[in-house]
XYZ file of C-alpha atoms in Angstrom:
520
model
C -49.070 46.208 -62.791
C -47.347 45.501 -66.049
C -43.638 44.853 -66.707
C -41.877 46.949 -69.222
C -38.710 46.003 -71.242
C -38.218 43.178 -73.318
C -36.757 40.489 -71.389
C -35.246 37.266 -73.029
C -36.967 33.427 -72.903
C -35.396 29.977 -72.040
C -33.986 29.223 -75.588
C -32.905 33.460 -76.312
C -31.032 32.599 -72.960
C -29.555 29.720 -74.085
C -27.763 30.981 -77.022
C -26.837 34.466 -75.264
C -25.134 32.055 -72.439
C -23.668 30.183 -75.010
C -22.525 33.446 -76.697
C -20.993 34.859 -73.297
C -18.002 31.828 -73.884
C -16.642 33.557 -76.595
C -16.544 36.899 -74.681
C -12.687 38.308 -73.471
C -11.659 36.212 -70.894
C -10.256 38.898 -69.220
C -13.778 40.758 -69.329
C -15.405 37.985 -67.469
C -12.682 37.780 -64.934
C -13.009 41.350 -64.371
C -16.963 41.157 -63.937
C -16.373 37.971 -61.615
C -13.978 39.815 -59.851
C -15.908 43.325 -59.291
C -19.521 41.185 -58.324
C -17.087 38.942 -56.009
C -15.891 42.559 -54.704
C -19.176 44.093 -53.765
C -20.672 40.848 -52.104
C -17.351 41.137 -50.139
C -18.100 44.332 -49.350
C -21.725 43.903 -48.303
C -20.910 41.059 -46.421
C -18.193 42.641 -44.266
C -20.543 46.106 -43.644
C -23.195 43.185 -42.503
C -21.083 42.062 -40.276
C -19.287 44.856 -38.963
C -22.716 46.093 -38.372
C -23.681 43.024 -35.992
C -20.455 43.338 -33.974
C -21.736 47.012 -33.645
C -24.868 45.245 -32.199
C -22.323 43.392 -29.906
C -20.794 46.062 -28.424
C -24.431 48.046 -27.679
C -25.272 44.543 -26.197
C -22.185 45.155 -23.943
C -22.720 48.148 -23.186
C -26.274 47.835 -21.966
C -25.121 44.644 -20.013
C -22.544 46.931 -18.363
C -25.278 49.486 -17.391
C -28.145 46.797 -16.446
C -25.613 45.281 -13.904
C -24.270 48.609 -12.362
C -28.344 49.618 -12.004
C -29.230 46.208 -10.508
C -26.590 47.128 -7.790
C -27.653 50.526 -7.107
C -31.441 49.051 -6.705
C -29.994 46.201 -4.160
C -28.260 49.147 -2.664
C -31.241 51.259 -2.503
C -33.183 48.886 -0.726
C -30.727 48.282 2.829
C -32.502 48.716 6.139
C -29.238 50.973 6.991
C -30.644 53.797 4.396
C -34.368 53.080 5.688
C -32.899 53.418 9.799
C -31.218 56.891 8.602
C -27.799 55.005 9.242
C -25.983 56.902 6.808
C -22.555 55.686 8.451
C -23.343 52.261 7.763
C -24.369 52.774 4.218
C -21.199 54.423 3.605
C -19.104 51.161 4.265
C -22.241 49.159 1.632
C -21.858 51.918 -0.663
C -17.955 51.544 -0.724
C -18.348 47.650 -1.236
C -20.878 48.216 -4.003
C -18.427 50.758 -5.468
C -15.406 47.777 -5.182
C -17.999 44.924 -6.769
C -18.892 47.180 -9.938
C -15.339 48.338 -10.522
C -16.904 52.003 -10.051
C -15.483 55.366 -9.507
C -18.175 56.549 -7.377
C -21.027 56.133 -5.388
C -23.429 59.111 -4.621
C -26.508 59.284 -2.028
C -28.713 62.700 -2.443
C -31.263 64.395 -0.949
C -34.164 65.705 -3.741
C -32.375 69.254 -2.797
C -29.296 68.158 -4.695
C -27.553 68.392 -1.299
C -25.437 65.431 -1.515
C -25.336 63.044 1.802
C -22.705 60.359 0.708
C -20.039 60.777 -1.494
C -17.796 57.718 -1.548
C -15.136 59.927 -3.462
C -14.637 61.929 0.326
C -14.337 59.981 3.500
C -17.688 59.805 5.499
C -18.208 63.240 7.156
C -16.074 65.293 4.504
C -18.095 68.606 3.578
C -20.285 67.453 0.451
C -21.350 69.813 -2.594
C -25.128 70.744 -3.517
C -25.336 69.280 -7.150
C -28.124 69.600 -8.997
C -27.708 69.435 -12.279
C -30.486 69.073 -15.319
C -29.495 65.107 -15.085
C -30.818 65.345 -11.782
C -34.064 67.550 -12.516
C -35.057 64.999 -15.195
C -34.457 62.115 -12.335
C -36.770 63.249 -9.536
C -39.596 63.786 -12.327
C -39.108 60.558 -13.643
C -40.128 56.826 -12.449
C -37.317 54.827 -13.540
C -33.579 54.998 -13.441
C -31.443 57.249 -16.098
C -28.004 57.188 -17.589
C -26.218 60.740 -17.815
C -24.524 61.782 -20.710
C -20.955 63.224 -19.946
C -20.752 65.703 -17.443
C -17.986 67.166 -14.687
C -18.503 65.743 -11.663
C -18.949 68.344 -8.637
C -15.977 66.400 -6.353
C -13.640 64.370 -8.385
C -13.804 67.836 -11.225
C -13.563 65.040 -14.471
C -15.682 64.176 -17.032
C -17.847 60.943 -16.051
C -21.416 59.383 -16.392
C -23.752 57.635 -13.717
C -26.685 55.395 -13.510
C -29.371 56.971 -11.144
C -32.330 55.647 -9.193
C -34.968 57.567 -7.348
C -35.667 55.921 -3.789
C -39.117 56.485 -2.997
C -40.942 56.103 0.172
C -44.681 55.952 0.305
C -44.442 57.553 -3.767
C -42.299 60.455 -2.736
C -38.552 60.734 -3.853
C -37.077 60.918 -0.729
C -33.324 60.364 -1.814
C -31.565 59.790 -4.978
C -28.638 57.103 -5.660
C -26.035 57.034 -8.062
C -22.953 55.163 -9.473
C -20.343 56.740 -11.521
C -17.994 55.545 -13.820
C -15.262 57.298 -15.739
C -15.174 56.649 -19.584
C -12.368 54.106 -19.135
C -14.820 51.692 -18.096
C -16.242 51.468 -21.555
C -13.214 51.045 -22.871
C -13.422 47.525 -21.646
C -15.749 46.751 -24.107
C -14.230 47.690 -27.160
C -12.532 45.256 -29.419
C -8.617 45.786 -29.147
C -7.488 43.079 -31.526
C -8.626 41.079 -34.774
C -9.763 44.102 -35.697
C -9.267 45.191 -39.762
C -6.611 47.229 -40.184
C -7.282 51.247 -39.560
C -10.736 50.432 -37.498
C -11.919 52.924 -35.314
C -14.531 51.812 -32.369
C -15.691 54.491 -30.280
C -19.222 55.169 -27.675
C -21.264 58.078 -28.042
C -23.541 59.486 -25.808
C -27.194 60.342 -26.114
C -25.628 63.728 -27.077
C -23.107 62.972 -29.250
C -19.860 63.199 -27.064
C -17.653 60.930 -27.277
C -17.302 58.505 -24.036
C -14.529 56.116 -25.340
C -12.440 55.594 -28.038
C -9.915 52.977 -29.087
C -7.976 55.264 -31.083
C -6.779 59.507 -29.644
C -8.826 58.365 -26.416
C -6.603 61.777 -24.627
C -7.441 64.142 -27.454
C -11.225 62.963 -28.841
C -12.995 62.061 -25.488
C -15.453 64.737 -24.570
C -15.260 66.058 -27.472
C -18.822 66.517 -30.108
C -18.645 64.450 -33.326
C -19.454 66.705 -36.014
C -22.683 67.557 -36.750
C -23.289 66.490 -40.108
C -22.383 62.392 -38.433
C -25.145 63.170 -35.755
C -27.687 64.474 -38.523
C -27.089 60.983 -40.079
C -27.351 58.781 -36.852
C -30.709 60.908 -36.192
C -33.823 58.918 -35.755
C -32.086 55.880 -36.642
C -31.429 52.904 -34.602
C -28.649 51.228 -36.415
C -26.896 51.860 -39.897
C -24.395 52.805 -41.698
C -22.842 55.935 -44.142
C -20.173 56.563 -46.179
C -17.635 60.009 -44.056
C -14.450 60.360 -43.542
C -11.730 60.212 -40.270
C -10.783 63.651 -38.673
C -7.231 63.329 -40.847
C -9.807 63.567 -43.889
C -9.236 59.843 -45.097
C -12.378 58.378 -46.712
C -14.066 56.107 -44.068
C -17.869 53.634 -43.732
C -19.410 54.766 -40.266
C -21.462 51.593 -38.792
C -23.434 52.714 -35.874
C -25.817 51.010 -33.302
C -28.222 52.906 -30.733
C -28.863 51.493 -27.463
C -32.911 51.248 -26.885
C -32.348 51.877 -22.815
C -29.439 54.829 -22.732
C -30.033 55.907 -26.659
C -25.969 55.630 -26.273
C -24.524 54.909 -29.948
C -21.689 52.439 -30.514
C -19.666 53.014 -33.711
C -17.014 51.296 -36.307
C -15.060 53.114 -38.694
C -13.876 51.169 -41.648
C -11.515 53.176 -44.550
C -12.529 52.742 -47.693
C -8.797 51.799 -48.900
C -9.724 48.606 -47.136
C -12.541 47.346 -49.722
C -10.270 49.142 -52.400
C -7.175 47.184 -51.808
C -9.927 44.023 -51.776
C -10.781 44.703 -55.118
C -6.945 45.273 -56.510
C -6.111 41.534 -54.953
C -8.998 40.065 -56.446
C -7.874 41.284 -60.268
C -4.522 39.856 -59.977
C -6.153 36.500 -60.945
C -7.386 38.177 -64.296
C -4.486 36.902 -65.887
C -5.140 33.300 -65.091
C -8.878 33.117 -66.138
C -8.002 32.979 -69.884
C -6.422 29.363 -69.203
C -9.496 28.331 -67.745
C -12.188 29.515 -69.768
C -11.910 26.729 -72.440
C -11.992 24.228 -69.985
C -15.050 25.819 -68.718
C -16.841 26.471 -71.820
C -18.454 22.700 -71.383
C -19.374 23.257 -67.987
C -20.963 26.881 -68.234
C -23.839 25.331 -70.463
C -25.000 23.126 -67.751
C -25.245 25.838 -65.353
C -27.744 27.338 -67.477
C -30.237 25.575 -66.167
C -29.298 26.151 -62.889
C -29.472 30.054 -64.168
C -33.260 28.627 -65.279
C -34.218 27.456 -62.053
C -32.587 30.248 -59.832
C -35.235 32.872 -61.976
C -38.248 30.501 -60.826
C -37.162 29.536 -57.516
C -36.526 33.039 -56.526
C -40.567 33.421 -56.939
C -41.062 30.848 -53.901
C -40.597 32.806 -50.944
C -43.082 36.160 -52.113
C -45.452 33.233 -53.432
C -45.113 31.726 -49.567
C -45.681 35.637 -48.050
C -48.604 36.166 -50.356
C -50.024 32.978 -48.095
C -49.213 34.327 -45.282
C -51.233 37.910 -45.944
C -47.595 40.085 -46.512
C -47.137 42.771 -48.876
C -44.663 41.223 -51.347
C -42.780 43.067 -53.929
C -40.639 40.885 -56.627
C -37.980 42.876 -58.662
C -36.631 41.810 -62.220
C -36.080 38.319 -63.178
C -33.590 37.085 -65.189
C -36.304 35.311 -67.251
C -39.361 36.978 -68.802
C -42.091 34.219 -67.975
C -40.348 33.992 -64.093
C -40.937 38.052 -63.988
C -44.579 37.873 -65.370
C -45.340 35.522 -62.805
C -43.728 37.329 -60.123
C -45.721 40.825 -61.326
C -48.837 38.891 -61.182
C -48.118 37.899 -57.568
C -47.431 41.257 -56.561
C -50.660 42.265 -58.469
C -52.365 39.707 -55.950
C -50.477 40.912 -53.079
C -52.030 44.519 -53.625
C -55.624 42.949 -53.924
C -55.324 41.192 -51.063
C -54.103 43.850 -48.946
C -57.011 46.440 -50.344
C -59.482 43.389 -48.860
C -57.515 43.511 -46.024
C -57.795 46.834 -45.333
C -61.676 46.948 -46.593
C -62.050 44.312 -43.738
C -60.509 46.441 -41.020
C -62.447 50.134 -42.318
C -65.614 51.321 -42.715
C -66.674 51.282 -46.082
C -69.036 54.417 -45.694
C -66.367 56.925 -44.044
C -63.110 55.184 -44.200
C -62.638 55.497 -40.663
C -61.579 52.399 -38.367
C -64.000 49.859 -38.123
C -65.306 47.745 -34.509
C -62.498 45.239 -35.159
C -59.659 47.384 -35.606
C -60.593 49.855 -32.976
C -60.729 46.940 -30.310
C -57.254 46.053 -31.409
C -56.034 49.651 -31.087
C -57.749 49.862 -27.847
C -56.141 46.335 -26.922
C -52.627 47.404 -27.715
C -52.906 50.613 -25.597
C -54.024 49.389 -22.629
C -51.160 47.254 -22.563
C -48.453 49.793 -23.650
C -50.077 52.312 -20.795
C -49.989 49.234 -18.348
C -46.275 48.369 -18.965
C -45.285 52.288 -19.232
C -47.813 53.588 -16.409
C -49.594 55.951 -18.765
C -53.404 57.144 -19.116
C -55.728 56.641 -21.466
C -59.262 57.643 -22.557
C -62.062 56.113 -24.530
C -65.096 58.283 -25.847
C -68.369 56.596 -26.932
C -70.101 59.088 -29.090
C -74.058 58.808 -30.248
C -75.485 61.472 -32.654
C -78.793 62.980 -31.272
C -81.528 63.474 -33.521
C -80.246 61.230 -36.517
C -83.015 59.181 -36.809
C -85.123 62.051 -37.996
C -82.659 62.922 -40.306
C -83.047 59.528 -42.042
C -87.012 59.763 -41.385
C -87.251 62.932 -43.361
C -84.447 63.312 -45.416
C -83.541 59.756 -46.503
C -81.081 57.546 -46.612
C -79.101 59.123 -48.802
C -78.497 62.272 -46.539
C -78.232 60.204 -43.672
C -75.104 58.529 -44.942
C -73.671 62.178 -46.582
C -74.644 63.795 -42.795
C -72.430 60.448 -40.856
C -69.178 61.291 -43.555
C -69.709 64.865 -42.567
C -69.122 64.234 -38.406
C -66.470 61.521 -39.353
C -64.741 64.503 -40.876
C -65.227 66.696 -37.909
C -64.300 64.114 -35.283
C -61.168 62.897 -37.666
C -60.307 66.826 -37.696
C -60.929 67.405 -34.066
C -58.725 64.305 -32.895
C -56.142 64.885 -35.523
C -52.872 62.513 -34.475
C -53.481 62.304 -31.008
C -56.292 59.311 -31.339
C -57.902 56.746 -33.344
C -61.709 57.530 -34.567
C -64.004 54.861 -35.341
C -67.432 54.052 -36.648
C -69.121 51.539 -34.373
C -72.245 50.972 -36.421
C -75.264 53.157 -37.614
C -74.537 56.756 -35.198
C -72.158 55.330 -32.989
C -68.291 56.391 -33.025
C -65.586 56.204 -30.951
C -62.488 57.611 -29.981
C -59.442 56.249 -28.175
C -57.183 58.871 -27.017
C -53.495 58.007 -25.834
C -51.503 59.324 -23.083
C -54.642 61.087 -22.127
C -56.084 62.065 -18.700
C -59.520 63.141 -17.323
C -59.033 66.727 -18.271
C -57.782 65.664 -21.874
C -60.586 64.100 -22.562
C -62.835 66.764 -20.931
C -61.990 69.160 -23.153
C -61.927 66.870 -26.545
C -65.424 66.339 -25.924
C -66.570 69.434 -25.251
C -64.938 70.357 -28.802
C -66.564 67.257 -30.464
C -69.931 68.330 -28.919
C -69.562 71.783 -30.317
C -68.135 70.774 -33.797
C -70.886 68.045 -34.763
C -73.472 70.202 -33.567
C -72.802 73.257 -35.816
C -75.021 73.162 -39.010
C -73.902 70.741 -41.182
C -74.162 72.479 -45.203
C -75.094 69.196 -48.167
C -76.229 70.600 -50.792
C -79.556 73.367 -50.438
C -80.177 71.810 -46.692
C -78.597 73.044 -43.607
C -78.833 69.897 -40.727
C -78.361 70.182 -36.962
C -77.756 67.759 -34.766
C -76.251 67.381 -31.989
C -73.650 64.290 -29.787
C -73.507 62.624 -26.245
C -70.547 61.730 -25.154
C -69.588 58.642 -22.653
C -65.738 58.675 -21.258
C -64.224 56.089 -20.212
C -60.138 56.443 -18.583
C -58.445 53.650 -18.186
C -57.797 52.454 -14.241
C -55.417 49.669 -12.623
C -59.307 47.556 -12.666
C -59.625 47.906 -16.383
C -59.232 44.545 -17.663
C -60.694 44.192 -21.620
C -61.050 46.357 -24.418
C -64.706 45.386 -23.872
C -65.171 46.471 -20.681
C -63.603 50.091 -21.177
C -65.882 50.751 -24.346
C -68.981 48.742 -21.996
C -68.033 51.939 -19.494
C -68.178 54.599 -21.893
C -71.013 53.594 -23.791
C -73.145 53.132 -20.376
C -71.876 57.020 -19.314
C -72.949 58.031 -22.837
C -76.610 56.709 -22.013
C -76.310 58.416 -19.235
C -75.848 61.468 -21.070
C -78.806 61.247 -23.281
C -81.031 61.052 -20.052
C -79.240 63.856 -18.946
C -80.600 65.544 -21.575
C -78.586 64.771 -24.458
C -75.687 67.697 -26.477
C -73.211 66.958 -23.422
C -70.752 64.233 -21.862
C -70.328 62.087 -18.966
C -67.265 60.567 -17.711
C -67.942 56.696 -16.803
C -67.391 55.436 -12.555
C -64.258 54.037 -13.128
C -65.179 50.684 -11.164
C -67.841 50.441 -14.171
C -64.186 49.636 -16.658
C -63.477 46.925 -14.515
């Protein structure tokens, strides 16, 4: 990679920097002033942005220690007895402890039981609302967005828990809270002047707001503001306030409830920034002569900053990282920074070499452990399945025997292309060695994997066309799914290679799906 553009060396810099003192004062005062402006700028957006991380922080704090009540709740020997009576009173103490509006025990009907809104006994709606379908399919507790509640007939959110007895939902718990709970955690004061902070739920509704709370909450921020936030877990974009005023939006997305909290900064803010700062304009002229000494020295420092700033890619390229070094002030400092970002490509091309087969590109032993690693602990920690297929060509030994080499390697490129097609996004292929591939499928079951190989089995053993010959052959397939006994990568591929020599005695062109005590 070769840098373009002339670019200036030590001594050229010397006399341009030398030059530069007999430039306008007022010139350089404005230049100091508008660079002084922007870092300003950046810097405040950076940290606006990490109080935006605050107040998710806060918010998930708020949520995490309303659900660890509802769990403590959840577990008293009054619910397990039936004595709903004597719940009531814990569910009204709960309700006092977390400052709550509401605490709400359900049947999986939607027939509500316990209502700490009524007095115990009072007639109780049947609410059943999609927040509640979503609740009884799931395994772990959920945070509404902003809904009506069926008794107190105003907007609110809860944090719900399934209670499950012997795996079956047999009630369902929640605590509500009214949106002026979250205004709690919005800064009031110290705030620059004209910020807006505000929650969002996973929907875009507002929840809280520190500014028209009575008019905006419930309301739907515009659309073109939720295209921005979308897929994003933090950032920030220039929009303006609903009065039309020019405003930065700094946003942060809460991992647990995908709630968003928000600043609003207007722009006249930075703008009036930059106005103070060129008031001193006028005094830089009295200052420059004195300075005229001085700014020669700190071209050297200018000298050094252009090489130093090569030390930290030069300590990434160690490390194995993809480094990219923009313009330097000096043109020796940038050709030594494009030659280690020349090295940093090489070095990842090796890397990547070392992690692939060379013949088909697919993933090679390594990397496919890893993959297969990594899985089994994200299905572990999320309670998800997983498959592995061990896959053997039948008959490609003759291929090599009477073919050669040559079509041997052309006819293994040809299934890596079929299996690569067949998977598509939902699995990693890999080339063991010699015949042998493998697939790891995620979020996959028994019957996913059933069916994947019966395609696989059917797709390598159509003719494959190189050249004037037409070769059959044909696969057997060993699954393995992953169980609580699964323990290694090793032992899950050990399963499904054993079931795939089980299919070759079976007669080979079919699949067997490993004993899952064999992944232990």
């Amino acid at each position: 990679m070769k840098a373009f553009g002339w670019k200036p060396t030590i001594r050229t810099s010397l006399i341009i920097l030398v030059l530069a003192c007999i430039v306008p004062a007022a010139l350089a005062g404005t230049g100091l002033a508008y660079y002084s402006f922007k870092a300003e700028r950046q810097q405040l957006l950076d940290n606006t942005l990490a109080r935006a991380r605050a107040l998710t922080a806060a918010l998930d704090h708020e949520m995490i220690e309303a659900e660890g009540a509802i769990r403590a709740l959840g577990t008293s020997p009054s619910l397990t007895s039936g004595d709903f009576q004597g719940f009531y009173q814990q569910a009204i103490e709960v309700q006092a402890q977390q400052e709550a509006d509401n605490v709400v025990l359900s049947e999986p009907s939607g027939q509500q039981i316990i209502n700490t809104l009524l007095p115990y006994g009072a007639k109780l709606p049947f609410s059943r609302s999609p927040h509640f379908e979503k609740l009884l399919e799931a395994d772990h507790p959920m945070v509404t967005d902003l809904f009506v509640g069926a008794v107190s007939k105003q907007p609110h959110f809860s944090i719900q828990i399934p209670i499950r007895r012997d795996d079956h939902v047999m009630y369902t718990l929640t605590i509500g809270m009214f949106p002026k709970r979250i205004d709690q955690i919005l800064p009031q004061e110290n705030a620059p002047s004209g910020q807006v902070a505000g929650v969002l739920d996973s929907s875009g509704v507002i929840v809280a707001r520190t500014k028209g709370k009575v008019d905006l909450v419930g309301q739907k921020i515009p659309a073109e503001i939720q295209a921005q936030m979308a897929n994003r877990s933090e950032g920030y974009f220039p929009t303006k306030t609903a009065d039309g005023t020019p405003a930065i939006l700094l946003f942060s997305r809460s991992q647990t409830s995908h709630w968003v909290t928000y600043l609003t900064i207007p722009e006249a803010f930075f703008t009036q920034k930059l106005w103070d700062s060129l008031k001193w304009v006028v005094s830089i002229p009295l200052l420059l002569a004195a300075l005229v000494l001085t700014f020669v020295w700190r071209v050297g420092g200018a000298i050094a900053k252009s090489i130093t700033d090569l030390t930290a890619p030069a300590l990434a390229l160690g490390y194995g990282q993809e480094i990219n070094v923009g313009p330097l002030y000096l043109r020796e400092a940038d050709e030594v920074g494009q030659a280690l970002v020349e090295a940093s490509y090489l070095l990842k091309a090796a890397q990547y070499e070392a992690r692939h087969d060379k013949l088909t590109g697919l993933a090679n032993r390594a990397l496919f452990n890893e993959a297969v690693q990594g899985q089994m602990l994200l299905c572990k920690q999320m309670k998800a399945t997983m498959a592995v297929l061990y896959i053997d060509l039948d008959g490609f030994k003759a291929v090599n025997d009477t073919h050669g080499h040559s079509a041997g390697d052309e006819l293994l490129c040809s299934v890596a292309s079929r299996l690569s097609a067949s998977v598509g996004s939902s699995g990693v292929v890999a080339r063991l060695g010699g015949d042998e591939f493998a697939i790891l499928l995620a979020n996959s079951g028994n019957d996913d994997a059933r069916v994947l190989a019966e395609t696989l089995i059917e797709n390598v053993s159509a003719p494959h066309a190189m050249g004037h010959l037409s070769i059959s052959i044909s696969a057997s397939i060993g699954i393995a799914l992953l169980t609580e006994a699964s323990q290694t990568p090793h032992s899950l591929l050990r399963a499904a290679d054993e079931a795939m020599y089980r299919a070759k005695r079976a007669g080979r062109q079919r699949y067997v799906v490993a004993d899952p005590s064999l992944a232990a």
